[in-house]
Structures are given as C-alpha cells and as structure tokens.
Short mmCIF file of C-alpha atoms in Angstrom, two decimals:
data_model
loop_
_atom_site.label_atom_id
_atom_site.label_comp_id
_atom_site.label_asym_id
_atom_site.label_seq_id
_atom_site.Cartn_x
_atom_site.Cartn_y
_atom_site.Cartn_z
CA MET A 1 15.47 21.82 -16.02
CA SER A 2 12.81 21.52 -18.62
CA THR A 3 12.37 18.39 -20.65
CA THR A 4 11.36 20.37 -23.72
CA THR A 5 13.71 19.56 -26.57
CA ALA A 6 15.21 22.27 -28.74
CA SER A 7 13.36 23.24 -31.89
CA THR A 8 16.43 22.21 -33.95
CA SER A 9 18.47 19.15 -33.06
CA PRO A 10 22.13 19.68 -32.09
CA THR A 11 24.51 19.07 -34.97
CA ASP A 12 27.61 18.21 -32.91
CA VAL A 13 28.02 15.63 -30.19
CA GLY A 14 29.14 18.06 -27.48
CA GLN A 15 26.02 20.17 -27.77
CA ALA A 16 23.89 17.04 -28.00
CA LEU A 17 25.36 15.75 -24.73
CA ILE A 18 24.85 19.11 -23.03
CA ASN A 19 21.25 19.16 -24.25
CA ALA A 20 20.63 15.64 -22.94
CA LEU A 21 22.28 16.28 -19.58
CA ASN A 22 20.48 19.58 -19.10
CA ASN A 23 17.11 17.94 -19.75
CA SER A 24 16.92 15.38 -16.98
CA THR A 25 14.23 14.99 -14.29
CA SER A 26 14.15 18.27 -12.36
CA ASN A 27 10.60 19.01 -13.47
CA LEU A 28 9.48 15.81 -11.71
CA THR A 29 10.40 17.22 -8.30
CA ARG A 30 10.08 20.39 -6.26
CA SER A 31 12.80 21.55 -3.93
CA LEU A 32 11.02 22.74 -0.81
CA LEU A 33 11.96 24.18 2.54
CA VAL A 34 11.43 21.62 5.29
CA MET A 35 9.50 22.57 8.42
CA ASP A 36 8.91 20.72 11.67
CA GLU A 37 5.45 19.61 12.73
CA ASP A 38 5.10 22.78 14.82
CA GLY A 39 5.56 24.91 11.71
CA SER A 40 9.14 26.03 12.37
CA PHE A 41 11.84 25.77 9.72
CA THR A 42 14.56 23.14 9.97
CA GLY A 43 16.95 24.99 7.68
CA LYS A 44 16.93 22.04 5.30
CA HIS A 45 15.54 21.45 1.83
CA GLY A 46 13.76 18.39 0.54
CA SER A 47 12.44 17.13 -2.78
CA ARG A 48 8.79 16.31 -3.42
CA PHE A 49 7.83 14.00 -6.27
CA ILE A 50 5.38 15.37 -8.80
CA LEU A 51 2.65 12.84 -7.94
CA GLN A 52 2.67 14.02 -4.34
CA SER A 53 2.58 17.66 -5.43
CA TYR A 54 -0.42 16.88 -7.63
CA GLY A 55 -2.47 15.27 -4.87
CA TYR A 56 -1.66 11.55 -4.86
CA LEU A 57 -1.85 11.24 -1.05
CA ASP A 58 -5.14 13.14 -0.90
CA LEU A 59 -6.47 10.74 -3.52
CA ARG A 60 -5.32 7.78 -1.43
CA VAL A 61 -7.04 8.88 1.76
CA SER A 62 -10.20 9.91 -0.08
CA LEU A 63 -10.39 6.44 -1.58
CA VAL A 64 -10.19 5.11 1.98
CA ALA A 65 -13.18 7.26 2.89
CA SER A 66 -15.13 5.84 -0.04
CA LEU A 67 -14.99 2.41 1.56
CA THR A 68 -17.05 3.60 4.51
CA PHE A 69 -20.17 3.51 2.32
CA PRO A 70 -22.37 0.40 2.15
CA ALA A 71 -21.00 -2.10 -0.35
CA ASP A 72 -24.26 -3.66 -1.51
CA ALA A 73 -28.03 -3.18 -1.53
CA PRO A 74 -28.77 -5.30 1.59
CA SER A 75 -26.19 -3.31 3.57
CA PHE A 76 -27.60 0.02 2.38
CA GLU A 77 -31.18 -0.98 3.09
CA SER A 78 -30.26 -2.31 6.52
CA LEU A 79 -28.42 0.88 7.43
CA TYR A 80 -31.08 3.18 5.95
CA PRO A 81 -34.42 1.30 6.03
CA LYS A 82 -36.81 2.83 3.55
CA ALA A 83 -39.68 2.46 5.99
CA SER A 84 -37.86 4.81 8.39
CA LEU A 85 -37.58 7.55 5.77
CA GLN A 86 -41.18 8.64 5.41
CA SER A 87 -40.44 12.32 4.77
CA LEU A 88 -37.95 11.40 2.06
CA ASN A 89 -40.43 9.09 0.37
CA LEU A 90 -43.12 11.76 0.47
CA PHE A 91 -40.75 14.39 -0.90
CA ASP A 92 -39.74 12.23 -3.87
CA PRO A 93 -40.72 8.56 -4.19
CA LEU A 94 -37.75 7.92 -6.48
CA LEU A 95 -35.09 9.56 -4.34
CA TYR A 96 -34.43 6.58 -2.06
CA GLN A 97 -33.61 4.25 -4.95
CA GLU A 98 -31.62 6.94 -6.73
CA THR A 99 -29.58 7.51 -3.58
CA GLU A 100 -28.95 3.80 -3.10
CA THR A 101 -27.84 3.42 -6.71
CA ALA A 102 -25.51 6.42 -6.51
CA VAL A 103 -23.90 5.19 -3.28
CA LEU A 104 -23.39 1.63 -4.54
CA ASP A 105 -22.07 2.72 -7.93
CA PHE A 106 -19.61 5.06 -6.24
CA TRP A 107 -18.47 2.38 -3.78
CA ASN A 108 -17.97 -0.16 -6.55
CA ALA A 109 -16.00 2.27 -8.70
CA CYS A 110 -13.76 3.29 -5.81
CA ASN A 111 -13.30 -0.30 -4.71
CA ASP A 112 -12.21 -1.24 -8.23
CA PHE A 113 -9.74 1.63 -8.23
CA ASN A 114 -8.34 0.55 -4.87
CA GLN A 115 -7.88 -2.97 -6.22
CA TYR A 116 -6.58 -2.25 -9.71
CA GLY A 117 -5.59 1.42 -9.95
CA ILE A 118 -3.43 1.98 -6.88
CA SER A 119 -1.04 -0.84 -7.79
CA SER A 120 -0.35 0.97 -11.07
CA PHE A 121 0.91 3.98 -9.12
CA TRP A 122 3.27 1.72 -7.19
CA THR A 123 4.60 0.45 -10.51
CA VAL A 124 5.13 4.06 -11.60
CA PHE A 125 7.25 4.56 -8.48
CA ASP A 126 9.31 1.45 -9.26
CA VAL A 127 9.79 2.36 -12.93
CA THR A 128 10.94 5.86 -12.00
CA LYS A 129 13.42 4.56 -9.46
CA LEU A 130 14.84 1.99 -11.87
CA LEU A 131 15.38 4.51 -14.65
CA CYS A 132 16.94 7.11 -12.36
CA GLN A 133 19.28 4.58 -10.78
CA ASN A 134 20.35 3.19 -14.15
CA LEU A 135 21.08 6.67 -15.46
CA ILE A 136 23.13 7.52 -12.36
CA ASP A 137 25.11 4.28 -12.59
CA GLN A 138 25.86 4.67 -16.29
CA LEU A 139 26.72 8.36 -16.08
CA THR A 140 29.14 8.17 -13.16
CA GLY A 141 29.73 4.51 -12.34
CA ALA A 142 33.09 3.22 -11.16
CA GLY A 143 35.98 3.00 -13.59
CA GLU A 144 36.18 3.95 -17.24
CA GLY A 145 33.02 2.06 -18.16
CA SER A 146 30.75 4.98 -17.24
CA LEU A 147 30.04 7.85 -19.59
CA GLN A 148 32.07 10.16 -17.38
CA GLY A 149 34.98 7.72 -17.44
CA ILE A 150 34.90 7.24 -21.21
CA LEU A 151 34.67 10.96 -21.88
CA GLY A 152 37.57 11.54 -19.52
CA VAL A 153 39.75 9.37 -21.72
CA LEU A 154 38.43 10.77 -25.00
CA THR A 155 39.26 14.32 -23.87
CA SER A 156 42.61 13.43 -22.31
CA GLN A 157 46.03 14.55 -23.51
CA THR A 158 46.29 11.30 -25.47
CA TYR A 159 43.77 12.54 -28.03
CA SER A 160 44.43 16.25 -27.87
CA GLU A 161 46.12 16.49 -31.25
CA PRO A 162 44.36 16.50 -34.65
CA GLY A 163 44.50 13.09 -36.26
CA SER A 164 44.53 11.21 -32.95
CA GLU A 165 40.88 10.38 -33.56
CA ASN A 166 42.06 7.90 -36.17
CA ASN A 167 43.50 5.76 -33.40
CA SER A 168 41.52 2.54 -33.10
CA GLU A 169 41.26 2.99 -29.33
CA PHE A 170 39.64 6.40 -29.79
CA LYS A 171 37.13 4.99 -32.23
CA GLY A 172 36.46 2.04 -29.95
CA LEU A 173 35.88 4.29 -26.94
CA ALA A 174 33.60 6.58 -28.96
CA GLN A 175 31.61 3.55 -30.11
CA ASN A 176 31.38 2.36 -26.50
CA ALA A 177 30.05 5.77 -25.47
CA SER A 178 27.57 5.67 -28.34
CA SER A 179 26.38 2.20 -27.32
CA LEU A 180 26.03 3.30 -23.69
CA LEU A 181 23.99 6.34 -24.71
CA SER A 182 21.89 4.24 -27.07
CA ASP A 183 21.15 1.70 -24.32
CA LEU A 184 20.13 4.49 -21.96
CA SER A 185 17.95 5.99 -24.69
CA GLN A 186 16.20 2.67 -25.22
CA ASP A 187 15.72 2.23 -21.48
CA ALA A 188 14.18 5.70 -21.14
CA ASN A 189 11.91 5.11 -24.13
CA GLN A 190 10.78 1.76 -22.76
CA ARG A 191 10.09 3.33 -19.36
CA ALA A 192 8.11 6.10 -21.07
CA SER A 193 6.05 3.48 -22.89
CA THR A 194 5.45 1.64 -19.62
CA ILE A 195 4.32 4.85 -17.90
CA GLN A 196 1.97 5.59 -20.79
CA GLY A 197 0.41 2.15 -20.43
CA LEU A 198 0.05 2.59 -16.68
CA ALA A 199 -1.50 6.04 -17.16
CA THR A 200 -3.99 4.56 -19.61
CA SER A 201 -4.88 1.82 -17.15
CA ILE A 202 -5.29 4.32 -14.32
CA ALA A 203 -7.43 6.57 -16.52
CA SER A 204 -9.65 3.61 -17.39
CA GLN A 205 -10.23 2.87 -13.71
CA ALA A 206 -10.67 6.57 -12.96
CA SER A 207 -13.36 6.89 -15.62
CA LYS A 208 -15.57 4.55 -13.60
CA ILE A 209 -15.48 6.94 -10.65
CA GLN A 210 -15.88 10.00 -12.86
CA ALA A 211 -18.89 8.39 -14.52
CA THR A 212 -20.73 8.41 -11.17
CA THR A 213 -20.61 12.21 -10.92
CA THR A 214 -23.82 12.78 -12.89
CA GLU A 215 -25.94 10.52 -10.70
CA VAL A 216 -24.29 11.78 -7.50
CA ASP A 217 -24.94 15.39 -8.49
CA ALA A 218 -28.56 14.57 -9.35
CA VAL A 219 -29.11 13.09 -5.88
CA VAL A 220 -27.30 15.97 -4.20
CA ASN A 221 -29.41 18.49 -6.09
CA LYS A 222 -32.60 16.90 -4.77
CA PHE A 223 -31.24 16.83 -1.23
CA GLY A 224 -30.22 20.46 -1.62
CA PHE A 225 -26.69 20.64 -0.17
CA ASN A 226 -25.69 23.32 -2.63
CA SER A 227 -28.99 25.20 -2.79
CA GLN A 228 -32.12 25.95 -0.82
CA GLY A 229 -35.70 24.94 -1.50
CA HIS A 230 -35.00 21.22 -1.66
CA TYR A 231 -35.37 18.27 0.69
CA ILE A 232 -33.06 19.26 3.56
CA ALA A 233 -34.35 22.83 3.81
CA ALA A 234 -37.92 21.56 3.72
CA LEU A 235 -37.12 19.04 6.45
CA ASP A 236 -35.03 21.23 8.75
CA PHE A 237 -33.90 24.66 7.59
CA LYS A 238 -31.40 25.09 10.42
CA LEU A 239 -29.82 21.75 9.58
CA ALA A 240 -29.42 22.92 6.00
CA MET A 241 -27.66 26.06 7.19
CA LEU A 242 -25.41 24.16 9.61
CA GLN A 243 -24.51 21.72 6.86
CA LYS A 244 -23.55 24.59 4.58
CA VAL A 245 -21.41 26.18 7.29
CA LEU A 246 -19.66 22.88 7.97
CA ASN A 247 -19.01 22.32 4.27
CA ASP A 248 -17.67 25.85 3.88
CA LYS A 249 -15.34 25.51 6.89
CA PHE A 250 -14.22 22.14 5.59
CA GLY A 251 -13.40 23.63 2.20
CA VAL A 252 -11.40 26.44 3.79
CA ALA A 253 -9.41 23.92 5.84
CA GLN A 254 -8.63 21.88 2.75
CA THR A 255 -6.93 24.85 1.08
CA SER A 256 -5.71 26.83 4.08
CA LYS A 257 -2.42 25.01 4.51
CA GLU A 258 -1.26 26.24 1.12
CA ASN A 259 -2.44 29.75 1.96
CA TRP A 260 -0.66 29.62 5.31
CA VAL A 261 2.54 28.54 3.63
CA SER A 262 2.44 31.47 1.22
CA LEU A 263 1.85 34.00 3.99
CA TYR A 264 4.37 32.44 6.34
CA TYR A 265 7.01 32.36 3.67
CA GLN A 266 6.48 36.02 2.86
CA MET A 267 7.03 36.82 6.54
CA ARG A 268 10.28 34.86 6.45
CA GLN A 269 11.61 36.22 3.15
CA MET A 270 14.17 38.50 4.78
CA CYS A 271 15.67 35.55 6.61
CA PHE A 272 16.15 33.51 3.47
CA HIS A 273 17.00 36.40 1.10
CA LYS A 274 15.02 34.75 -1.64
CA LEU A 275 11.72 35.62 -3.28
CA MET A 276 10.02 32.70 -4.97
CA SER A 277 8.32 33.62 -8.23
CA THR A 278 5.19 31.52 -7.97
CA ARG A 279 2.86 30.46 -5.24
CA LYS A 280 3.53 26.77 -5.67
CA ASP A 281 7.28 27.41 -5.38
CA ARG A 282 6.65 28.81 -1.90
CA GLU A 283 5.29 25.53 -0.66
CA LEU A 284 6.95 23.80 2.25
CA MET A 285 7.19 20.18 3.19
CA GLU A 286 6.97 18.70 6.65
CA ALA A 287 9.86 16.75 8.08
CA SER A 288 7.75 13.84 9.27
CA THR A 289 7.61 10.73 7.08
CA ALA A 290 4.05 10.10 8.21
CA VAL A 291 0.99 11.99 7.06
CA SER A 292 -1.97 12.62 9.32
CA TYR A 293 -5.50 13.63 8.43
CA ILE A 294 -8.55 14.42 10.54
CA TRP A 295 -11.76 12.55 9.77
CA ILE A 296 -15.09 14.39 9.61
CA PRO A 297 -17.72 11.65 9.19
CA VAL A 298 -20.06 13.67 6.97
CA ALA A 299 -17.37 15.41 4.90
CA GLY A 300 -14.10 13.47 4.71
CA TRP A 301 -10.47 14.27 5.45
CA ILE A 302 -8.69 17.51 6.27
CA SER A 303 -4.98 17.90 6.90
CA GLY A 304 -3.84 17.08 10.43
CA SER A 305 -0.94 19.54 10.19
CA ASN A 306 -0.39 21.81 13.17
CA ALA A 307 0.14 24.62 10.67
CA ILE A 308 -3.63 25.07 10.29
CA LEU A 309 -4.85 24.58 13.86
CA THR A 310 -7.23 27.56 13.60
CA GLU A 311 -8.99 26.10 10.58
CA GLN A 312 -9.10 22.69 12.24
CA ARG A 313 -10.76 24.24 15.28
CA ASN A 314 -13.25 26.07 13.06
CA VAL A 315 -14.19 22.79 11.42
CA GLY A 316 -14.36 21.16 14.85
CA MET A 317 -16.73 23.84 16.15
CA ALA A 318 -18.92 23.62 13.06
CA TRP A 319 -18.97 19.84 13.37
CA ALA A 320 -19.83 20.06 17.08
CA GLU A 321 -22.70 22.47 16.37
CA TYR A 322 -23.94 20.21 13.60
CA GLN A 323 -23.80 17.18 15.91
CA GLY A 324 -25.49 19.13 18.70
CA HIS A 325 -28.37 20.07 16.46
CA ILE A 326 -28.74 16.48 15.29
CA ALA A 327 -28.76 15.23 18.88
CA HIS A 328 -31.33 17.83 19.90
CA LYS A 329 -33.66 17.25 16.97
CA SER A 330 -33.13 13.54 16.50
CA THR A 331 -36.02 11.24 17.27
CA ASP A 332 -36.68 7.69 16.22
CA ALA A 333 -38.73 9.10 13.37
CA VAL A 334 -35.93 11.22 11.88
CA LYS A 335 -32.74 9.56 13.14
CA THR A 336 -32.31 7.50 9.98
CA THR A 337 -33.05 10.56 7.86
CA PHE A 338 -30.31 12.59 9.52
CA THR A 339 -27.88 9.69 9.14
CA LEU A 340 -28.66 9.39 5.44
CA ILE A 341 -28.28 13.15 4.94
CA GLY A 342 -24.78 12.96 6.42
CA ALA A 343 -23.91 10.02 4.19
CA VAL A 344 -25.09 11.81 1.05
CA ASN A 345 -23.09 14.89 1.99
CA LEU A 346 -20.00 12.70 2.41
CA LEU A 347 -20.76 11.09 -0.94
CA TRP A 348 -20.92 14.49 -2.61
CA MET A 349 -17.75 15.82 -0.99
CA GLN A 350 -15.72 12.69 -1.68
CA ASN A 351 -16.89 12.44 -5.27
CA GLN A 352 -15.71 16.00 -5.89
CA VAL A 353 -12.34 15.51 -4.20
CA ILE A 354 -11.58 12.17 -5.83
CA CYS A 355 -12.53 13.33 -9.32
CA ASP A 356 -10.45 16.48 -8.88
CA LYS A 357 -7.40 14.52 -7.70
CA LEU A 358 -7.80 11.95 -10.46
CA ARG A 359 -7.59 14.74 -13.03
CA SER A 360 -4.59 16.21 -11.26
CA VAL A 361 -2.56 13.01 -10.96
CA GLY A 362 -3.38 12.30 -14.60
CA VAL A 363 -1.51 15.48 -15.51
CA ALA A 364 1.43 14.36 -13.35
CA LEU A 365 1.54 10.96 -15.03
CA GLN A 366 1.62 12.59 -18.46
CA GLU A 367 4.49 14.79 -17.32
CA ILE A 368 6.44 11.75 -16.12
CA GLN A 369 5.85 9.99 -19.44
CA SER A 370 6.87 12.99 -21.53
CA THR A 371 9.95 13.54 -19.38
CA PHE A 372 11.15 9.98 -19.92
CA ALA A 373 10.40 10.20 -23.64
CA ALA A 374 12.39 13.44 -23.92
CA ILE A 375 15.32 11.86 -22.08
CA GLY A 376 15.22 8.95 -24.50
CA SER A 377 15.09 11.22 -27.54
CA ASN A 378 17.92 13.47 -26.37
CA LEU A 379 20.19 10.56 -25.45
CA GLY A 380 19.42 8.94 -28.80
CA GLN A 381 20.54 12.06 -30.65
CA ALA A 382 23.78 12.11 -28.68
CA ALA A 383 24.35 8.41 -29.38
CA THR A 384 23.93 8.92 -33.13
CA LEU A 385 26.40 11.79 -33.26
CA MET A 386 28.90 10.01 -31.01
CA ALA A 387 28.88 6.96 -33.31
CA VAL A 388 30.55 8.99 -36.08
CA ALA A 389 33.77 8.73 -34.03
CA ASP A 390 35.77 11.13 -36.21
CA GLY A 391 37.62 14.38 -35.83
CA SER A 392 34.42 16.37 -35.33
CA VAL A 393 33.61 14.22 -32.30
CA ARG A 394 37.07 14.75 -30.78
CA THR A 395 36.97 18.50 -31.41
CA SER A 396 33.45 18.92 -30.03
CA LEU A 397 34.11 16.89 -26.90
CA ILE A 398 37.24 18.88 -26.10
CA ALA A 399 35.55 22.24 -26.80
CA ASN A 400 32.58 21.39 -24.60
CA GLN A 401 34.44 19.39 -21.96
CA ALA A 402 33.74 21.68 -19.01
CA ALA A 403 30.05 22.12 -19.86
CA ILE A 404 29.62 18.36 -20.33
CA GLN A 405 31.21 17.57 -16.96
CA ALA A 406 29.05 20.21 -15.28
CA GLY A 407 26.03 18.74 -17.05
CA ILE A 408 26.82 15.26 -15.77
CA ALA A 409 27.08 16.53 -12.19
CA LYS A 410 23.85 18.46 -12.54
CA ALA A 411 21.96 15.57 -14.11
CA VAL A 412 23.14 13.14 -11.42
CA LYS A 413 22.06 15.57 -8.69
CA GLU A 414 18.61 15.89 -10.25
CA LEU A 415 18.29 12.13 -10.67
CA GLN A 416 19.30 11.61 -7.04
CA ASP A 417 16.75 14.21 -5.95
CA THR A 418 14.09 12.39 -7.94
CA LEU A 419 15.10 9.07 -6.39
CA SER A 420 14.93 10.58 -2.91
CA ALA A 421 11.56 12.19 -3.60
CA VAL A 422 10.06 8.95 -4.90
CA GLN A 423 11.42 6.98 -1.96
CA ALA A 424 10.06 9.56 0.47
CA LEU A 425 6.62 9.27 -1.11
CA ILE A 426 6.80 5.48 -0.94
CA THR A 427 7.69 5.72 2.76
CA ILE A 428 4.80 8.09 3.46
CA ASP A 429 2.45 5.96 1.39
CA SER A 430 3.37 2.85 3.36
CA ASN A 431 3.02 4.72 6.66
CA ILE A 432 -0.44 6.11 6.02
CA GLN A 433 -2.26 4.77 9.03
CA THR A 434 -5.88 3.80 8.99
CA THR A 435 -6.93 3.41 12.56
CA GLY A 436 -10.47 4.30 13.44
CA ILE A 437 -12.68 4.53 10.39
CA THR A 438 -14.36 1.17 10.17
CA ALA A 439 -13.18 -2.28 11.10
CA ASP A 440 -13.29 -3.56 7.55
CA ILE A 441 -10.71 -1.09 6.22
CA ASP A 442 -7.19 -2.47 6.26
CA ALA A 443 -4.85 -0.31 4.22
CA PRO A 444 -4.19 2.41 3.65
CA SER A 445 -5.50 3.86 6.87
CA VAL A 446 -5.17 7.24 8.44
CA TYR A 447 -5.42 8.62 11.92
CA ALA A 448 -5.45 12.11 13.31
CA GLU A 449 -2.90 13.84 15.53
CA GLU A 450 -5.58 15.01 17.93
CA THR A 451 -7.32 11.75 18.76
CA ALA A 452 -6.62 8.06 18.74
CA ASP A 453 -9.67 7.13 16.71
CA GLY A 454 -9.25 9.62 13.88
CA ASN A 455 -12.30 11.76 14.70
CA LEU A 456 -12.35 15.39 15.78
#
C-alpha cells in the first residue's frame, strides 16, 4: 500500500475508513523470499524493514571499521612516524599533516556518530514498534472496545433501519469510534514528529562525517588511488596496480550479492510462477538472524554470504597478491609507507561507503516519517466524519461494511509484518559480532564465516 493520500478527501466515513486502512505501513517493508545460508530457498517469505533495505547494517559495520583508525595525533604519529616516511615527505612536505588531519577528523566524526547517532536509530525502532502495536490493538482488540468491535455493532441488524441512527446508543458508539480514531491519529502524528526530530538529529551527526569528504578526497588524490602519476605510482607502480585491482574486486563483491539474487531468481521463475517487476523486488533475505561480513584491512567489509563465494575468493586472491607484493618489497625503509598507504585506502573506501549509506538511510527515515504522518492525517479525516453520527454515517458504514472489514484485516497484516521486520532487524543488530578487528572495539562487532578472527 502507498501512503500517498488521495487528491480529494473522502466525503463519507466509509470511504474515509477504507482510505485510512488501505494506507498503512506496507511501504515500510519488503516481502522477500527466504533462502538458507547455502543459497537454497526455504519456501518461506519474510519482511525486511526499510532501514535494512536502505543499508542500515552496512552503515553499522562501516562505522565499526572507522574505529580502527588512530584516535589522536600521538597515536597516529606513533603508528606512522614522520621520520620513517622520507619518500612521502619528499613527494609533498604537506601531505603527512594533511593525512593525519583527515584521519583524525574522520575518526572523530564517526566516533561521535557511534555515540550519538546510532541510539537515534534504536529509538526509531522503538517508536515504530509502539505505533504499530497500538494500531493493531485498537483496530482488533478484544471485545467491543476495538474499532472492529464498534463497527460490528454499528452495522448490525439493530441499526439496519433508517432512523435507528437517532438512537442514543448508536450516537454514543459512533462518538466512541470517532474518539478512538482521533486518538490513533494523534498518536501517529506524534510519532511522525518524533521521527522527524530523530532524522534531524541523525542528519546533524551525519553532516560531520560528510564534511570530511573534501579533505579525504584531497589526500586520496595526492596518493593516487583513483589515478596514476601521483605518489603511489611514483613509489611503486606495481603496488598501485595491485591496489586498483583489489579495490575493483572489492567493489564487485559489494554489489554482487544483489546481482546474484536477480540472476538466481530469474532461473527459478518457473518454480514460483511469478515475475517480479523490479530488480529490488527480486531480492531475497537469508534465514539466519546473524549477519556476517569479511574484513579486508585496507578496504573494509564485504558480505560473508555463501551466495557470493566466487567474488569472495576473487577478493581473497587480490588481497593475497597485494600482501605478497608488500612482503616482498617491504624493508624497514618503506614498511611504514606501505602501512600508511593501506590505511589511506581504507579511509577513502570507508568514507565513500559511510557517506553513501548515510544518504540512503536518510531517505528511509523520511519515508517512515511521511508514512506515519499520512496515517495520522487519514485517521483524522475518518474521525471527523465519524463524529457526525447521523444517518449518513449509518448508511455509509453499512454500504462499505465488507470493504472496511477487509481493510482492517489487511492493515493489521501489514502492521504485523512491519512489527516482525523491525524486530528481526533489532535481533540482527544486537547479534552483529565484532570479534577480531581491534581489542578496543566493543560493539557492534562483526566476524566472518570463513575465519575466527574476521580476516580473509
């Protein structure tokens, strides 16, 4: 269901209720085919919350990676002594300080987001759950106090005849329904306002990370990760080529799971007798409640899913060749240089990923806010029309009885799907494991399927 309201407001209560019930929370979830960790289908469907679909988990693990950088100037200068970087200093006397500043600014911005931004997402989860549960309870709760119960009485044989709407009980029940709808409308509007505030807070924290992009890109340009003729190529042309190959393989692995899903689904279409209309609708979700990633020290995280083993192996081979070259060429004179090059590449890759995911989850947050606001508006319209409590209300409710009941069932199903999707994301989020990056990282942490320490 879409949360887009009609261009003209309904003029009778039955249509207003149908409009409200048919504009619930379905656009906040995706119904996906569930596959096992080996890539085979389970025959089941699951719901994925919009924040997960828009990259929340990738953002989380990338923020973990950001904490592997030095946190302050003494740490940076101890790890990468300037005196051990003679070729860098000769290439550009300013580059060392520019690199240090970029690394520290990025670490500080990511650390702030970990401290103040992530908790806002958890509040989004809670707010969504509370609204969905309240709507479910009030729509179909026990007894005649729920909307379904009240409408059942209002459309019963007791009030089937013209003039029966003048009965004080009818008017009282209609007013109760109006009050219930009004309360739900206020709740949805308040939740929408809360989400908007949280989104603003998250965007404020995100802007600190996004503001580092200019200085990171300036450093990267001098190092030459995305072009030739700069520091790395001048230092070791083969290293520059190996770094490019590794980065390219890494990028392919980051997107290959989605590509694999599209291809695999097309191969299975005949079994399911269903052709999805868009690529994102062909996505699958894995049955496991844990998420695994593989850590590449100079690039970041790639999916640990068995669905993309070929791409993982390609990254592994590129990483092994890169490491082999470093080991062969490394001497005391250049060891620190090679280490710094790897760190700057990681800085570049993580800055890109995090900024991309921040933009993406920002879109998801806006969709959540607008969905709640639309629910509030639609329920408010229904409450206003219900409050009239006259013959037009009785006639409209009876005429639209079947569609209203179907709408209630549909809305409750969508709300339950949203609840399940949010809870599943919370479970995954709490089970992200962080073994094996650095000792100072507590949570969230991630580890790979292939190895105990999280490295390929």
